[in-house]
Amino acid sequence: MSTPLPVKNGLEAIENDPKLKEAWSKVLEVEQQLESIEEQMLEESAKLAAKYEKIKAPVYEKRKEVITSIPKFWATALSNHPILGSLLEEDDLEVLNHLVDITIEREEESANSHKLIMTFSENPFFTNTQLIKEFTVDKDSAQVKNHPIEWKEGKNLTHNGDSELDSFFNWFNEEGAELGELIANELYPNAFSYYQGGDSDEEDMGEMESEDDEDDEQNDEKPPQKKQKV
Amino acid sequence: MSTPLPVKNGLEAIENDPKLKEAWSKVLEVEQQLESIEEQMLEESAKLAAKYEKIKAPVYEKRKEVITSIPKFWATALSNHPILGSLLEEDDLEVLNHLVDITIEREEESANSHKLIMTFSENPFFTNTQLIKEFTVDKDSAQVKNHPIEWKEGKNLTHNGDSELDSFFNWFNEEGAELGELIANELYPNAFSYYQGGDSDEEDMGEMESEDDEDDEQNDEKPPQKKQKV
């Protein structure tokens, strides 16, 4: 294997040649057509995703009932997620043992905008019964709305008066949306697998891999397989 | 930030508790429902992708005409792809200067199965006018079919009689499908961007990122932005 070649901008060759410049204007035309088809496809894909979120909603409702009967379900699932789990301090886990439900409320027709609602049983840490974070995404912009955590006296895990402390719950003060994406798109749909430890039981995909599988491999953060074996 | 917690299998808690075992059987039921919805969605997504590949086909035909008028288009685009480019030896590039067309022929109704056809002008290296590799993917299996390269006397870049040599063209003897995926799903649809050097011109996505964007970041192999600026 060679070392990577230096990146070369093909346009430099084109700019010095009037004929090629003319060809390039056709290139841009074709490219615009492809982009507009791509946009249509993304729109239709988003609608498809929204349609299936609607279909899944009642099943998630059923799942919610089942999950509440399993102690520490969400704390276990969260701590088994490779990224989310690595952010949990011991104190965080104590709080998360009171996490009885996660709900993702999706905006109509937009699978990307969502409200994350984490419901807690009464606990020694904060008075909120729900911690909420809202994500509104449209084509050009994204907004995050935080709802403050009402920490009980001396129980603030994110700040000790002088300085910020390491805690998963800092995320409820921050603008970042990444963890919200992980929760909504990985943890939530694959909750049972993560609860089981996110085993790496391999599905036989043959030698060929989908684009997504390749991404996963490169990420080294492969979501667990869905197959359940009990 | 703490060190990652040890992975804990929630099932261990369940196995020792008959009540939880009963709850878990309901879990599996719900999980099966979610999986079957997911399968339906994947099927519909595949159809959508196939539909748009059909819509894009005539535009790609137009693109082909334009591209043939731009010298070394595919060699430039290929060498600018972060992974594909890193596999190219100097001799490979000499061959690729004769690459005048890449065509991806997709199977009806299956966006994943495809035939990769690389068309070459007459060249000192091999007698083939086309190098072809076929990928057939269905739900459970994947097959790769190679068509041999007819190297001219003393011009085989993949083997010198005694041992295998480093060359991009080895891939035409191998079973692996990864490079085919990169060519079909990254290089081919974004050829113009790669030709231009794969600039990292940032689209303003705001603070929120889609799942795909996160994958890209983690890959560190971000495909170039599509926007053309000339």
Tab-separated table of C-alpha atoms in Angstrom:
chain	number	residue	atom	x	y	z
A	1	MET	CA	0.000	0.000	0.000
A	2	SER	CA	1.254	3.434	-0.886
A	3	THR	CA	1.011	6.560	1.182
A	4	PRO	CA	-2.033	8.668	0.310
A	5	LEU	CA	-1.615	10.775	-2.770
A	6	PRO	CA	-1.744	14.517	-2.329
A	7	VAL	CA	-5.223	15.874	-2.937
A	8	LYS	CA	-5.374	17.407	-6.376
A	9	ASN	CA	-8.066	19.796	-7.452
A	10	GLY	CA	-9.269	18.854	-10.907
A	11	LEU	CA	-10.638	22.363	-11.362
A	12	GLU	CA	-7.145	23.799	-11.739
A	13	ALA	CA	-6.786	21.943	-15.031
A	14	ILE	CA	-10.185	23.174	-16.141
A	15	GLU	CA	-9.740	26.844	-15.379
A	16	ASN	CA	-6.909	27.227	-17.876
A	17	ASP	CA	-8.778	25.668	-20.747
A	18	PRO	CA	-11.788	27.439	-22.323
A	19	LYS	CA	-13.116	24.211	-23.866
A	20	LEU	CA	-13.002	22.391	-20.572
A	21	LYS	CA	-14.624	25.381	-18.920
A	22	GLU	CA	-17.555	24.951	-21.240
A	23	ALA	CA	-17.710	21.237	-20.450
A	24	TRP	CA	-17.640	22.105	-16.765
A	25	SER	CA	-20.726	24.299	-17.078
A	26	LYS	CA	-22.539	21.192	-18.339
A	27	VAL	CA	-21.117	19.303	-15.391
A	28	LEU	CA	-22.729	21.788	-13.030
A	29	GLU	CA	-26.042	21.437	-14.807
A	30	VAL	CA	-26.013	17.659	-14.463
A	31	GLU	CA	-24.868	17.967	-10.872
A	32	GLN	CA	-27.799	20.237	-10.068
A	33	GLN	CA	-30.202	17.725	-11.523
A	34	LEU	CA	-28.694	14.970	-9.434
A	35	GLU	CA	-28.882	17.119	-6.333
A	36	SER	CA	-32.502	17.957	-6.870
A	37	ILE	CA	-33.361	14.255	-7.318
A	38	GLU	CA	-31.387	13.527	-4.165
A	39	GLU	CA	-33.370	16.158	-2.270
A	40	GLN	CA	-36.643	14.635	-3.405
A	41	MET	CA	-35.419	11.259	-2.247
A	42	LEU	CA	-34.398	12.584	1.152
A	43	GLU	CA	-37.812	14.156	1.534
A	44	GLU	CA	-39.546	10.925	0.640
A	45	SER	CA	-37.232	8.965	2.942
A	46	ALA	CA	-38.064	11.306	5.810
A	47	LYS	CA	-41.760	10.741	5.200
A	48	LEU	CA	-41.199	7.001	5.156
A	49	ALA	CA	-39.322	7.188	8.450
A	50	ALA	CA	-42.088	9.299	9.976
A	51	LYS	CA	-44.716	6.837	8.765
A	52	TYR	CA	-42.915	3.958	10.430
A	53	GLU	CA	-42.363	5.899	13.631
A	54	LYS	CA	-46.137	6.176	13.755
A	55	ILE	CA	-46.514	2.448	13.221
A	56	LYS	CA	-43.965	1.720	15.928
A	57	ALA	CA	-45.492	4.126	18.460
A	58	PRO	CA	-48.133	1.764	19.894
A	59	VAL	CA	-45.568	-1.044	20.138
A	60	TYR	CA	-43.263	1.268	22.061
A	61	GLU	CA	-46.198	1.968	24.375
A	62	LYS	CA	-46.519	-1.756	25.044
A	63	ARG	CA	-42.781	-1.958	25.564
A	64	LYS	CA	-42.969	0.821	28.132
A	65	GLU	CA	-45.349	-1.276	30.269
A	66	VAL	CA	-43.072	-4.282	30.120
A	67	ILE	CA	-39.959	-2.264	30.885
A	68	THR	CA	-41.368	-0.690	34.036
A	69	SER	CA	-41.675	-4.177	35.508
A	70	ILE	CA	-37.937	-4.817	35.073
A	71	PRO	CA	-35.816	-3.120	37.753
A	72	LYS	CA	-32.962	-0.825	36.639
A	73	PHE	CA	-33.798	-1.513	33.020
A	74	TRP	CA	-32.712	1.840	31.644
A	75	ALA	CA	-29.687	2.211	33.944
A	76	THR	CA	-28.458	-1.167	32.683
A	77	ALA	CA	-29.187	-0.408	29.023
A	78	LEU	CA	-27.536	3.033	29.252
A	79	SER	CA	-24.424	1.730	30.951
A	80	ASN	CA	-24.055	-0.951	28.285
A	81	HIS	CA	-24.032	1.579	25.449
A	82	PRO	CA	-20.365	2.043	24.480
A	83	ILE	CA	-20.473	5.855	24.360
A	84	LEU	CA	-23.278	6.703	26.764
A	85	GLY	CA	-21.993	4.197	29.319
A	86	SER	CA	-18.528	5.733	29.271
A	87	LEU	CA	-20.001	9.065	30.391
A	88	LEU	CA	-21.650	7.689	33.531
A	89	GLU	CA	-20.074	8.440	36.904
A	90	GLU	CA	-20.946	6.298	39.905
A	91	ASP	CA	-23.292	8.977	41.253
A	92	ASP	CA	-24.969	9.216	37.848
A	93	LEU	CA	-25.757	5.517	37.998
A	94	GLU	CA	-27.360	5.967	41.388
A	95	VAL	CA	-29.665	8.571	39.884
A	96	LEU	CA	-30.327	6.450	36.815
A	97	ASN	CA	-31.529	3.576	38.992
A	98	HIS	CA	-34.582	5.832	39.422
A	99	LEU	CA	-35.063	6.245	35.666
A	100	VAL	CA	-38.296	4.377	34.949
A	101	ASP	CA	-39.056	5.510	31.425
A	102	ILE	CA	-37.551	7.061	28.336
A	103	THR	CA	-39.963	8.470	25.787
A	104	ILE	CA	-39.099	9.945	22.411
A	105	GLU	CA	-41.882	12.167	21.158
A	106	ARG	CA	-41.402	12.785	17.476
A	107	GLU	CA	-42.716	15.758	15.555
A	108	GLU	CA	-45.282	14.920	12.942
A	109	GLU	CA	-43.636	14.424	9.519
A	110	SER	CA	-40.159	14.970	10.860
A	111	ALA	CA	-38.270	11.982	12.193
A	112	ASN	CA	-35.389	14.212	13.272
A	113	SER	CA	-37.148	16.652	15.571
A	114	HIS	CA	-37.941	15.064	18.858
A	115	LYS	CA	-38.553	15.611	22.528
A	116	LEU	CA	-36.612	13.369	24.871
A	117	ILE	CA	-38.458	12.721	28.128
A	118	MET	CA	-36.754	10.799	30.905
A	119	THR	CA	-39.172	9.967	33.724
A	120	PHE	CA	-37.819	9.317	37.229
A	121	SER	CA	-39.318	7.831	40.361
A	122	GLU	CA	-38.975	9.903	43.515
A	123	ASN	CA	-35.288	10.189	44.284
A	124	PRO	CA	-32.836	11.963	46.617
A	125	PHE	CA	-31.242	14.016	43.829
A	126	PHE	CA	-33.789	16.300	42.164
A	127	THR	CA	-37.443	17.257	42.432
A	128	ASN	CA	-38.252	16.952	38.719
A	129	THR	CA	-40.267	13.904	37.813
A	130	GLN	CA	-39.180	14.332	34.197
A	131	LEU	CA	-35.987	15.568	32.600
A	132	ILE	CA	-36.728	16.952	29.177
A	133	LYS	CA	-34.638	18.034	26.240
A	134	GLU	CA	-36.129	19.175	22.935
A	135	PHE	CA	-34.515	18.972	19.512
A	136	THR	CA	-36.012	20.849	16.596
A	137	VAL	CA	-34.357	20.175	13.274
A	138	ASP	CA	-35.306	21.571	9.930
A	139	LYS	CA	-33.452	21.693	6.665
A	140	ASP	CA	-31.176	24.570	7.558
A	141	SER	CA	-31.101	24.844	11.308
A	142	ALA	CA	-31.311	22.959	14.553
A	143	GLN	CA	-32.295	24.074	18.016
A	144	VAL	CA	-31.912	22.478	21.396
A	145	LYS	CA	-34.151	23.474	24.268
A	146	ASN	CA	-33.084	22.509	27.765
A	147	HIS	CA	-35.301	22.259	30.822
A	148	PRO	CA	-33.362	22.860	34.043
A	149	ILE	CA	-32.805	20.148	36.639
A	150	GLU	CA	-34.066	21.173	40.096
A	151	TRP	CA	-31.342	19.657	42.266
A	152	LYS	CA	-32.078	19.053	45.915
A	153	GLU	CA	-29.890	20.822	48.505
A	154	GLY	CA	-26.318	19.503	48.321
A	155	LYS	CA	-27.233	16.955	45.667
A	156	ASN	CA	-26.200	18.785	42.503
A	157	LEU	CA	-24.009	16.332	40.570
A	158	THR	CA	-23.041	18.865	37.926
A	159	HIS	CA	-21.679	21.668	40.107
A	160	ASN	CA	-20.332	21.856	43.639
A	161	GLY	CA	-20.598	25.649	44.054
A	162	ASP	CA	-17.060	26.329	42.893
A	163	SER	CA	-16.668	24.340	39.749
A	164	GLU	CA	-18.349	22.042	37.285
A	165	LEU	CA	-18.228	18.349	38.081
A	166	ASP	CA	-18.074	15.401	35.719
A	167	SER	CA	-21.579	14.057	35.280
A	168	PHE	CA	-23.806	12.677	32.571
A	169	PHE	CA	-26.380	15.214	33.742
A	170	ASN	CA	-24.267	18.161	32.555
A	171	TRP	CA	-25.739	17.344	29.210
A	172	PHE	CA	-29.079	18.767	30.378
A	173	ASN	CA	-27.413	22.209	30.593
A	174	GLU	CA	-25.573	21.992	27.297
A	175	GLU	CA	-26.443	22.808	23.715
A	176	GLY	CA	-25.001	19.619	22.239
A	177	ALA	CA	-27.364	17.242	20.513
A	178	GLU	CA	-25.069	14.259	19.938
A	179	LEU	CA	-26.104	12.305	23.019
A	180	GLY	CA	-29.730	12.961	22.150
A	181	GLU	CA	-29.128	11.381	18.773
A	182	LEU	CA	-27.501	8.359	20.371
A	183	ILE	CA	-30.379	7.963	22.795
A	184	ALA	CA	-33.095	8.433	20.174
A	185	ASN	CA	-31.516	6.480	17.327
A	186	GLU	CA	-29.473	3.778	19.029
A	187	LEU	CA	-30.394	3.239	22.659
A	188	TYR	CA	-34.155	3.682	22.325
A	189	PRO	CA	-34.840	1.382	19.343
A	190	ASN	CA	-32.348	-1.255	20.558
A	191	ALA	CA	-33.047	-0.956	24.275
A	192	PHE	CA	-33.535	-4.668	24.869
A	193	SER	CA	-30.255	-5.544	23.206
A	194	TYR	CA	-28.374	-2.977	25.267
A	195	TYR	CA	-30.091	-4.221	28.418
A	196	GLN	CA	-28.671	-7.646	27.630
A	197	GLY	CA	-25.190	-6.236	27.443
A	198	GLY	CA	-25.018	-5.433	23.761
A	199	ASP	CA	-23.593	-8.808	22.824
A	200	SER	CA	-21.577	-8.991	19.654
A	201	ASP	CA	-23.271	-12.121	18.368
A	202	GLU	CA	-22.647	-11.912	14.665
A	203	GLU	CA	-25.389	-12.152	12.119
A	204	ASP	CA	-24.213	-13.892	9.025
A	205	MET	CA	-24.169	-11.133	6.484
A	206	GLY	CA	-21.920	-13.032	4.102
A	207	GLU	CA	-18.886	-11.321	2.700
A	208	MET	CA	-20.752	-8.395	1.329
A	209	GLU	CA	-21.613	-5.615	3.673
A	210	SER	CA	-24.067	-2.810	3.413
A	211	GLU	CA	-22.801	0.751	3.545
A	212	ASP	CA	-24.110	1.031	7.068
A	213	ASP	CA	-22.171	-1.984	8.223
A	214	GLU	CA	-19.018	-0.437	6.932
A	215	ASP	CA	-19.714	2.729	8.845
A	216	ASP	CA	-20.253	0.695	11.963
A	217	GLU	CA	-16.988	-1.099	11.538
A	218	GLN	CA	-15.111	2.091	11.099
A	219	ASN	CA	-16.837	3.615	14.089
A	220	ASP	CA	-15.843	0.722	16.242
A	221	GLU	CA	-19.078	1.438	18.070
A	222	LYS	CA	-21.196	-1.278	16.563
A	223	PRO	CA	-24.729	-1.325	17.944
A	224	PRO	CA	-25.614	-4.711	19.343
A	225	GLN	CA	-27.297	-7.274	17.181
A	226	LYS	CA	-31.009	-7.369	17.578
A	227	LYS	CA	-31.445	-11.109	17.738
A	228	GLN	CA	-32.552	-12.158	21.174
A	229	LYS	CA	-31.431	-15.471	22.579
A	230	VAL	CA	-32.889	-16.540	25.906
B	1	MET	CA	-15.201	11.443	32.422
B	2	SER	CA	-15.050	8.030	33.970
B	3	THR	CA	-13.576	4.887	32.512
B	4	PRO	CA	-16.155	2.694	30.725
B	5	LEU	CA	-18.237	0.580	33.029
B	6	PRO	CA	-17.980	-3.179	32.672
B	7	VAL	CA	-20.629	-4.595	30.383
B	8	LYS	CA	-23.347	-6.164	32.465
B	9	ASN	CA	-25.869	-8.609	31.114
B	10	GLY	CA	-29.309	-7.697	32.413
B	11	LEU	CA	-30.499	-11.212	31.686
B	12	GLU	CA	-28.546	-12.590	34.642
B	13	ALA	CA	-30.884	-10.728	36.991
B	14	ILE	CA	-33.890	-12.018	35.099
B	15	GLU	CA	-32.967	-15.684	35.002
B	16	ASN	CA	-33.085	-16.021	38.769
B	17	ASP	CA	-36.528	-14.484	39.147
B	18	PRO	CA	-39.632	-16.321	37.829
B	19	LYS	CA	-41.698	-13.108	37.771
B	20	LEU	CA	-39.103	-11.300	35.718
B	21	LYS	CA	-38.832	-14.305	33.459
B	22	GLU	CA	-42.505	-13.913	32.671
B	23	ALA	CA	-42.036	-10.203	31.997
B	24	TRP	CA	-39.151	-11.058	29.710
B	25	SER	CA	-41.312	-13.309	27.561
B	26	LYS	CA	-43.481	-10.239	26.941
B	27	VAL	CA	-40.317	-8.320	26.119
B	28	LEU	CA	-39.503	-10.817	23.410
B	29	GLU	CA	-42.985	-10.531	21.975
B	30	VAL	CA	-42.733	-6.748	21.738
B	31	GLU	CA	-39.245	-7.029	20.326
B	32	GLN	CA	-40.460	-9.351	17.592
B	33	GLN	CA	-43.158	-6.877	16.649
B	34	LEU	CA	-40.604	-4.079	16.436
B	35	GLU	CA	-38.320	-6.220	14.325
B	36	SER	CA	-41.041	-7.126	11.899
B	37	ILE	CA	-41.963	-3.439	11.491
B	38	GLU	CA	-38.296	-2.656	10.974
B	39	GLU	CA	-38.080	-5.312	8.259
B	40	GLN	CA	-41.075	-3.848	6.466
B	41	MET	CA	-39.442	-0.446	6.639
B	42	LEU	CA	-36.156	-1.731	5.238
B	43	GLU	CA	-38.047	-3.352	2.385
B	44	GLU	CA	-39.878	-0.156	1.599
B	45	SER	CA	-36.663	1.851	1.875
B	46	ALA	CA	-34.964	-0.482	-0.586
B	47	LYS	CA	-37.826	0.035	-3.029
B	48	LEU	CA	-37.559	3.776	-2.608
B	49	ALA	CA	-33.830	3.645	-3.270
B	50	ALA	CA	-34.393	1.507	-6.356
B	51	LYS	CA	-37.051	3.927	-7.610
B	52	TYR	CA	-34.654	6.852	-7.326
B	53	GLU	CA	-31.813	4.943	-8.939
B	54	LYS	CA	-34.120	4.613	-11.936
B	55	ILE	CA	-34.830	8.336	-11.890
B	56	LYS	CA	-31.137	9.120	-11.662
B	57	ALA	CA	-30.122	6.707	-14.441
B	58	PRO	CA	-30.744	9.058	-17.405
B	59	VAL	CA	-28.963	11.899	-15.592
B	60	TYR	CA	-25.964	9.639	-15.031
B	61	GLU	CA	-26.060	8.915	-18.766
B	62	LYS	CA	-25.793	12.656	-19.448
B	63	ARG	CA	-23.017	12.892	-16.897
B	64	LYS	CA	-21.107	10.149	-18.681
B	65	GLU	CA	-21.019	12.213	-21.877
B	66	VAL	CA	-19.727	15.252	-20.038
B	67	ILE	CA	-17.126	13.303	-18.111
B	68	THR	CA	-15.578	11.738	-21.212
B	69	SER	CA	-14.661	15.237	-22.381
B	70	ILE	CA	-12.637	15.907	-19.225
B	71	PRO	CA	-9.188	14.262	-19.301
B	72	LYS	CA	-8.204	11.994	-16.392
B	73	PHE	CA	-11.535	12.627	-14.701
B	74	TRP	CA	-11.860	9.258	-12.981
B	75	ALA	CA	-8.173	8.957	-12.121
B	76	THR	CA	-8.404	12.335	-10.389
B	77	ALA	CA	-11.670	11.528	-8.618
B	78	LEU	CA	-10.400	8.115	-7.479
B	79	SER	CA	-7.131	9.467	-6.174
B	80	ASN	CA	-8.990	12.127	-4.196
B	81	HIS	CA	-11.125	9.572	-2.361
B	82	PRO	CA	-9.522	9.140	1.072
B	83	ILE	CA	-9.626	5.332	1.100
B	84	LEU	CA	-9.540	4.466	-2.600
B	85	GLY	CA	-6.798	7.028	-3.218
B	86	SER	CA	-4.606	5.522	-0.527
B	87	LEU	CA	-4.621	2.184	-2.372
B	88	LEU	CA	-3.271	3.551	-5.624
B	89	GLU	CA	0.332	2.849	-6.568
B	90	GLU	CA	2.065	5.006	-9.164
B	91	ASP	CA	1.643	2.324	-11.834
B	92	ASP	CA	-2.051	2.039	-10.948
B	93	LEU	CA	-2.481	5.715	-11.671
B	94	GLU	CA	-0.885	5.285	-15.068
B	95	VAL	CA	-3.486	2.641	-15.872
B	96	LEU	CA	-6.303	4.733	-14.435
B	97	ASN	CA	-5.419	7.611	-16.747
B	98	HIS	CA	-6.997	5.341	-19.374
B	99	LEU	CA	-10.201	4.875	-17.363
B	100	VAL	CA	-12.836	6.703	-19.390
B	101	ASP	CA	-16.024	5.532	-17.733
B	102	ILE	CA	-17.432	3.969	-14.605
B	103	THR	CA	-20.918	2.516	-14.834
B	104	ILE	CA	-22.940	1.024	-12.006
B	105	GLU	CA	-25.648	-1.240	-13.353
B	106	ARG	CA	-28.192	-1.888	-10.616
B	107	GLU	CA	-30.481	-4.886	-10.386
B	108	GLU	CA	-34.137	-4.091	-10.695
B	109	GLU	CA	-35.716	-3.637	-7.239
B	110	SER	CA	-32.452	-4.104	-5.417
B	111	ALA	CA	-30.274	-1.084	-4.839
B	112	ASN	CA	-27.554	-3.264	-3.304
B	113	SER	CA	-26.887	-5.716	-6.097
B	114	HIS	CA	-24.869	-4.115	-8.831
B	115	LYS	CA	-22.428	-4.639	-11.619
B	116	LEU	CA	-19.420	-2.345	-11.645
B	117	ILE	CA	-18.096	-1.708	-15.142
B	118	MET	CA	-14.894	0.262	-15.614
B	119	THR	CA	-14.271	1.093	-19.275
B	120	PHE	CA	-10.718	1.779	-20.451
B	121	SER	CA	-9.281	3.286	-23.611
B	122	GLU	CA	-6.582	1.243	-25.348
B	123	ASN	CA	-3.638	1.007	-22.994
B	124	PRO	CA	-0.255	-0.726	-22.596
B	125	PHE	CA	-1.388	-2.780	-19.572
B	126	PHE	CA	-4.245	-5.106	-20.481
B	127	THR	CA	-6.355	-6.098	-23.457
B	128	ASN	CA	-9.748	-5.840	-21.727
B	129	THR	CA	-11.768	-2.819	-22.698
B	130	GLN	CA	-13.836	-3.265	-19.567
B	131	LEU	CA	-13.023	-4.476	-16.074
B	132	ILE	CA	-16.121	-5.894	-14.460
B	133	LYS	CA	-17.037	-6.978	-10.961
B	134	GLU	CA	-20.517	-8.159	-9.996
B	135	PHE	CA	-22.122	-7.975	-6.572
B	136	THR	CA	-25.299	-9.902	-5.863
B	137	VAL	CA	-26.828	-9.219	-2.481
B	138	ASP	CA	-29.971	-10.652	-1.056
B	139	LYS	CA	-31.299	-10.761	2.465
B	140	ASP	CA	-29.113	-13.599	3.654
B	141	SER	CA	-26.169	-13.832	1.340
B	142	ALA	CA	-23.841	-11.942	-0.903
B	143	GLN	CA	-21.797	-13.045	-3.882
B	144	VAL	CA	-18.963	-11.420	-5.753
B	145	LYS	CA	-18.174	-12.428	-9.313
B	146	ASN	CA	-14.805	-11.423	-10.732
B	147	HIS	CA	-13.872	-11.178	-14.384
B	148	PRO	CA	-10.153	-11.722	-14.946
B	149	ILE	CA	-7.825	-9.001	-16.201
B	150	GLU	CA	-5.945	-10.003	-19.373
B	151	TRP	CA	-2.563	-8.440	-18.661
B	152	LYS	CA	-0.215	-7.810	-21.552
B	153	GLU	CA	3.194	-9.520	-21.516
B	154	GLY	CA	5.307	-8.188	-18.653
B	155	LYS	CA	2.640	-5.665	-17.665
B	156	ASN	CA	0.873	-7.496	-14.845
B	157	LEU	CA	0.769	-5.045	-11.944
B	158	THR	CA	-0.638	-7.581	-9.483
B	159	HIS	CA	1.949	-10.363	-9.842
B	160	ASN	CA	5.533	-10.512	-11.085
B	161	GLY	CA	5.703	-14.283	-11.552
B	162	ASP	CA	7.114	-14.927	-8.082
B	163	SER	CA	4.904	-12.969	-5.759
B	164	GLU	CA	1.918	-10.725	-5.483
B	165	LEU	CA	2.557	-7.017	-5.898
B	166	ASP	CA	0.781	-4.091	-4.279
B	167	SER	CA	-1.803	-2.794	-6.691
B	168	PHE	CA	-5.325	-1.460	-6.689
B	169	PHE	CA	-6.030	-4.019	-9.411
B	170	ASN	CA	-5.558	-6.941	-7.020
B	171	TRP	CA	-9.090	-6.178	-6.008
B	172	PHE	CA	-10.281	-7.629	-9.319
B	173	ASN	CA	-9.019	-11.040	-8.157
B	174	GLU	CA	-10.391	-10.835	-4.634
B	175	GLU	CA	-13.685	-11.695	-3.018
B	176	GLY	CA	-13.950	-8.495	-0.979
B	177	ALA	CA	-16.822	-6.163	-1.695
B	178	GLU	CA	-15.853	-3.160	0.414
B	179	LEU	CA	-14.151	-1.190	-2.351
B	180	GLY	CA	-17.134	-1.899	-4.586
B	181	GLU	CA	-19.385	-0.337	-1.981
B	182	LEU	CA	-17.152	2.724	-1.763
B	183	ILE	CA	-17.114	3.100	-5.529
B	184	ALA	CA	-20.879	2.562	-5.941
B	185	ASN	CA	-22.080	4.517	-2.926
B	186	GLU	CA	-19.500	7.261	-2.450
B	187	LEU	CA	-17.303	7.796	-5.474
B	188	TYR	CA	-19.932	7.320	-8.158
B	189	PRO	CA	-22.711	9.583	-6.788
B	190	ASN	CA	-20.223	12.262	-5.665
B	191	ALA	CA	-17.796	11.986	-8.579
B	192	PHE	CA	-17.711	15.707	-9.339
B	193	SER	CA	-16.916	16.587	-5.753
B	194	TYR	CA	-14.095	14.071	-5.605
B	195	TYR	CA	-12.771	15.324	-8.942
B	196	GLN	CA	-12.521	18.752	-7.364
B	197	GLY	CA	-10.434	17.382	-4.549
B	198	GLY	CA	-13.161	16.562	-2.063
B	199	ASP	CA	-13.072	19.983	-0.444
B	200	SER	CA	-14.231	20.219	3.134
B	201	ASP	CA	-16.378	23.301	2.555
B	202	GLU	CA	-18.807	23.144	5.425
B	203	GLU	CA	-22.507	23.290	5.016
B	204	ASP	CA	-24.099	25.057	7.919
B	205	MET	CA	-25.966	22.293	9.662
B	206	GLY	CA	-26.247	24.218	12.902
B	207	GLU	CA	-25.293	22.509	16.128
B	208	MET	CA	-27.556	19.565	15.592
B	209	GLU	CA	-26.346	16.773	13.471
B	210	SER	CA	-28.133	13.963	11.775
B	211	GLU	CA	-27.159	10.412	12.593
B	212	ASP	CA	-25.308	10.197	9.330
B	213	ASP	CA	-23.221	13.230	10.115
B	214	GLU	CA	-22.135	11.685	13.350
B	215	ASP	CA	-21.083	8.551	11.556
B	216	ASP	CA	-19.066	10.629	9.165
B	217	GLU	CA	-17.280	12.402	11.956
B	218	GLN	CA	-16.382	9.184	13.638
B	219	ASN	CA	-15.199	7.693	10.382
B	220	ASP	CA	-12.920	10.611	9.771
B	221	GLU	CA	-13.568	9.819	6.141
B	222	LYS	CA	-16.132	12.459	5.435
B	223	PRO	CA	-17.381	12.429	1.862
B	224	PRO	CA	-16.932	15.808	0.251
B	225	GLN	CA	-19.745	18.322	0.317
B	226	LYS	CA	-21.786	18.335	-2.794
B	227	LYS	CA	-22.054	22.059	-3.290
B	228	GLN	CA	-20.075	23.159	-6.287
B	229	LYS	CA	-18.381	26.506	-6.311
B	230	VAL	CA	-16.737	27.626	-9.519
